[in-house]
Amino acid sequence: MFAFAAVSFVAIWVVLGLAPLYPGCFSTDSVDILKMVSGMPFESDHFRYDTLNNHHPAAYVFLIYIIYNACMLLGFSQATSTAIVAFAHLFVLALCCGFIVRKVSELFLRPALTLACFAFLLWDPLLVWYSVTVWKDVVFSGLFVCFALLLVDIKVNPKQYAAHPLRGGACCS
């Protein structure tokens, strides 16, 4: 269930999101982060915090740094490197949505509800667009919903998590 859903999300979102919006969608924040990780000056007059431009989460910027610079070291162009960053966002969101479909299936045990969840996540135009948006909030939102579903699962199935302390402890820590 999880693998099928995640692969389906990747396939559809690449065709409907990344291909037409190549190399991806970029907010002011993501452009600033790409400038930071590529060594370009990233301060601008239009920035909403005047010249304060270090409010981006360090772990997120570091992840973008690794992906972008690894692509550049492999000889990819700037456009391709940024597209791979957008694909990485798409991939993480696809994994999150695959997890959501699996958890909905496990929690509700209703195939029609699972299919409706899968279809909604797969074809929602806003989610297709967000899947290729290089913006920390997209990844955070997907991970937050996964975490919330894990907490619901722990509440609904406490014995399952009590039997496997690492499973419950890993998501609660």
mmCIF file of N, CA, C and O in Angstrom, residues 79-113:
data_model
loop_
_atom_site.group_PDB
_atom_site.id
_atom_site.type_symbol
_atom_site.label_atom_id
_atom_site.label_comp_id
_atom_site.label_asym_id
_atom_site.label_seq_id
_atom_site.Cartn_x
_atom_site.Cartn_y
_atom_site.Cartn_z
ATOM 1 N N ALA A 79 20.303 24.948 -13.294
ATOM 2 C CA ALA A 79 18.875 24.652 -13.474
ATOM 3 C C ALA A 79 18.573 23.209 -13.092
ATOM 4 O O ALA A 79 17.593 22.932 -12.397
ATOM 5 N N THR A 80 19.413 22.288 -13.525
ATOM 6 C CA THR A 80 19.195 20.884 -13.187
ATOM 7 C C THR A 80 19.381 20.653 -11.696
ATOM 8 O O THR A 80 18.618 19.896 -11.080
ATOM 9 N N SER A 81 20.368 21.301 -11.104
ATOM 10 C CA SER A 81 20.587 21.155 -9.661
ATOM 11 C C SER A 81 19.400 21.666 -8.868
ATOM 12 O O SER A 81 18.972 21.031 -7.899
ATOM 13 N N THR A 82 18.836 22.794 -9.279
ATOM 14 C CA THR A 82 17.656 23.300 -8.577
ATOM 15 C C THR A 82 16.447 22.414 -8.833
ATOM 16 O O THR A 82 15.613 22.229 -7.944
ATOM 17 N N ALA A 83 16.357 21.828 -10.017
ATOM 18 C CA ALA A 83 15.261 20.889 -10.297
ATOM 19 C C ALA A 83 15.386 19.641 -9.422
ATOM 20 O O ALA A 83 14.372 19.091 -8.972
ATOM 21 N N ILE A 84 16.590 19.207 -9.159
ATOM 22 C CA ILE A 84 16.790 18.047 -8.286
ATOM 23 C C ILE A 84 16.420 18.399 -6.848
ATOM 24 O O ILE A 84 15.872 17.563 -6.122
ATOM 25 N N VAL A 85 16.685 19.625 -6.431
ATOM 26 C CA VAL A 85 16.228 20.080 -5.117
ATOM 27 C C VAL A 85 14.697 20.041 -5.069
ATOM 28 O O VAL A 85 14.107 19.560 -4.100
ATOM 29 N N ALA A 86 14.043 20.522 -6.130
ATOM 30 C CA ALA A 86 12.576 20.473 -6.192
ATOM 31 C C ALA A 86 12.096 19.025 -6.192
ATOM 32 O O ALA A 86 11.100 18.692 -5.537
ATOM 33 N N PHE A 87 12.799 18.146 -6.904
ATOM 34 C CA PHE A 87 12.418 16.731 -6.913
ATOM 35 C C PHE A 87 12.581 16.120 -5.523
ATOM 36 O O PHE A 87 11.767 15.283 -5.119
ATOM 37 N N ALA A 88 13.599 16.526 -4.791
ATOM 38 C CA ALA A 88 13.780 16.012 -3.429
ATOM 39 C C ALA A 88 12.589 16.400 -2.557
ATOM 40 O O ALA A 88 12.092 15.593 -1.762
ATOM 41 N N HIS A 89 12.097 17.629 -2.721
ATOM 42 C CA HIS A 89 10.895 18.047 -1.995
ATOM 43 C C HIS A 89 9.704 17.196 -2.420
ATOM 44 O O HIS A 89 8.923 16.748 -1.581
ATOM 45 N N LEU A 90 9.561 17.005 -3.720
ATOM 46 C CA LEU A 90 8.483 16.174 -4.246
ATOM 47 C C LEU A 90 8.558 14.771 -3.657
ATOM 48 O O LEU A 90 7.544 14.203 -3.230
ATOM 49 N N PHE A 91 9.742 14.211 -3.602
ATOM 50 C CA PHE A 91 9.938 12.851 -3.105
ATOM 51 C C PHE A 91 9.571 12.738 -1.626
ATOM 52 O O PHE A 91 8.878 11.799 -1.224
ATOM 53 N N VAL A 92 10.007 13.701 -0.827
ATOM 54 C CA VAL A 92 9.676 13.671 0.613
ATOM 55 C C VAL A 92 8.169 13.805 0.802
ATOM 56 O O VAL A 92 7.569 13.081 1.605
ATOM 57 N N LEU A 93 7.540 14.706 0.062
ATOM 58 C CA LEU A 93 6.096 14.865 0.185
ATOM 59 C C LEU A 93 5.367 13.613 -0.294
ATOM 60 O O LEU A 93 4.351 13.217 0.290
ATOM 61 N N ALA A 94 5.876 12.946 -1.323
ATOM 62 C CA ALA A 94 5.269 11.700 -1.802
ATOM 63 C C ALA A 94 5.373 10.603 -0.740
ATOM 64 O O ALA A 94 4.425 9.842 -0.530
ATOM 65 N N LEU A 95 6.520 10.527 -0.061
ATOM 66 C CA LEU A 95 6.661 9.559 1.032
ATOM 67 C C LEU A 95 5.674 9.866 2.151
ATOM 68 O O LEU A 95 5.044 8.959 2.707
ATOM 69 N N CYS A 96 5.534 11.137 2.484
ATOM 70 C CA CYS A 96 4.575 11.531 3.524
ATOM 71 C C CYS A 96 3.150 11.161 3.118
ATOM 72 O O CYS A 96 2.395 10.601 3.927
ATOM 73 N N CYS A 97 2.779 11.459 1.888
ATOM 74 C CA CYS A 97 1.420 11.147 1.434
ATOM 75 C C CYS A 97 1.193 9.641 1.339
ATOM 76 O O CYS A 97 0.096 9.156 1.634
ATOM 77 N N GLY A 98 2.215 8.887 0.949
ATOM 78 C CA GLY A 98 2.102 7.429 0.963
ATOM 79 C C GLY A 98 1.882 6.909 2.367
ATOM 80 O O GLY A 98 1.066 6.002 2.598
ATOM 81 N N PHE A 99 2.574 7.486 3.319
ATOM 82 C CA PHE A 99 2.389 7.117 4.724
ATOM 83 C C PHE A 99 0.982 7.469 5.196
ATOM 84 O O PHE A 99 0.342 6.702 5.921
ATOM 85 N N ILE A 100 0.489 8.629 4.788
ATOM 86 C CA ILE A 100 -0.860 9.050 5.167
ATOM 87 C C ILE A 100 -1.893 8.055 4.647
ATOM 88 O O ILE A 100 -2.794 7.634 5.387
ATOM 89 N N VAL A 101 -1.768 7.661 3.386
ATOM 90 C CA VAL A 101 -2.712 6.692 2.812
ATOM 91 C C VAL A 101 -2.643 5.376 3.582
ATOM 92 O O VAL A 101 -3.674 4.776 3.913
ATOM 93 N N ARG A 102 -1.433 4.920 3.891
ATOM 94 C CA ARG A 102 -1.299 3.672 4.648
ATOM 95 C C ARG A 102 -1.937 3.768 6.026
ATOM 96 O O ARG A 102 -2.638 2.865 6.471
ATOM 97 N N LYS A 103 -1.686 4.860 6.720
ATOM 98 C CA LYS A 103 -2.254 5.022 8.063
ATOM 99 C C LYS A 103 -3.773 5.141 8.021
ATOM 100 O O LYS A 103 -4.463 4.609 8.884
ATOM 101 N N VAL A 104 -4.309 5.850 7.030
ATOM 102 C CA VAL A 104 -5.768 5.939 6.889
ATOM 103 C C VAL A 104 -6.347 4.549 6.657
ATOM 104 O O VAL A 104 -7.365 4.184 7.243
ATOM 105 N N SER A 105 -5.667 3.769 5.837
ATOM 106 C CA SER A 105 -6.115 2.394 5.589
ATOM 107 C C SER A 105 -6.100 1.563 6.862
ATOM 108 O O SER A 105 -7.052 0.832 7.160
ATOM 109 N N GLU A 106 -5.025 1.665 7.641
ATOM 110 C CA GLU A 106 -4.900 0.892 8.874
ATOM 111 C C GLU A 106 -5.866 1.352 9.962
ATOM 112 O O GLU A 106 -6.412 0.538 10.704
ATOM 113 N N LEU A 107 -6.063 2.655 10.071
ATOM 114 C CA LEU A 107 -6.884 3.191 11.155
ATOM 115 C C LEU A 107 -8.380 3.012 10.919
ATOM 116 O O LEU A 107 -9.136 2.758 11.851
ATOM 117 N N PHE A 108 -8.813 3.162 9.681
ATOM 118 C CA PHE A 108 -10.247 3.157 9.414
ATOM 119 C C PHE A 108 -10.761 1.845 8.821
ATOM 120 O O PHE A 108 -11.953 1.588 8.858
ATOM 121 N N LEU A 109 -9.878 1.052 8.237
ATOM 122 C CA LEU A 109 -10.248 -0.254 7.674
ATOM 123 C C LEU A 109 -11.425 -0.168 6.702
ATOM 124 O O LEU A 109 -12.278 -1.062 6.660
ATOM 125 N N ARG A 110 -11.455 0.900 5.934
ATOM 126 C CA ARG A 110 -12.516 1.085 4.937
ATOM 127 C C ARG A 110 -11.853 1.350 3.590
ATOM 128 O O ARG A 110 -11.306 2.447 3.370
ATOM 129 N N PRO A 111 -11.908 0.380 2.688
ATOM 130 C CA PRO A 111 -11.256 0.567 1.388
ATOM 131 C C PRO A 111 -11.739 1.805 0.624
ATOM 132 O O PRO A 111 -10.947 2.473 -0.036
ATOM 133 N N ALA A 112 -13.019 2.127 0.737
ATOM 134 C CA ALA A 112 -13.538 3.299 0.022
ATOM 135 C C ALA A 112 -12.902 4.584 0.564
ATOM 136 O O ALA A 112 -12.563 5.493 -0.203
ATOM 137 N N LEU A 113 -12.717 4.651 1.860
ATOM 138 C CA LEU A 113 -12.088 5.825 2.474
ATOM 139 C C LEU A 113 -10.610 5.913 2.083
ATOM 140 O O LEU A 113 -10.096 6.996 1.783
#
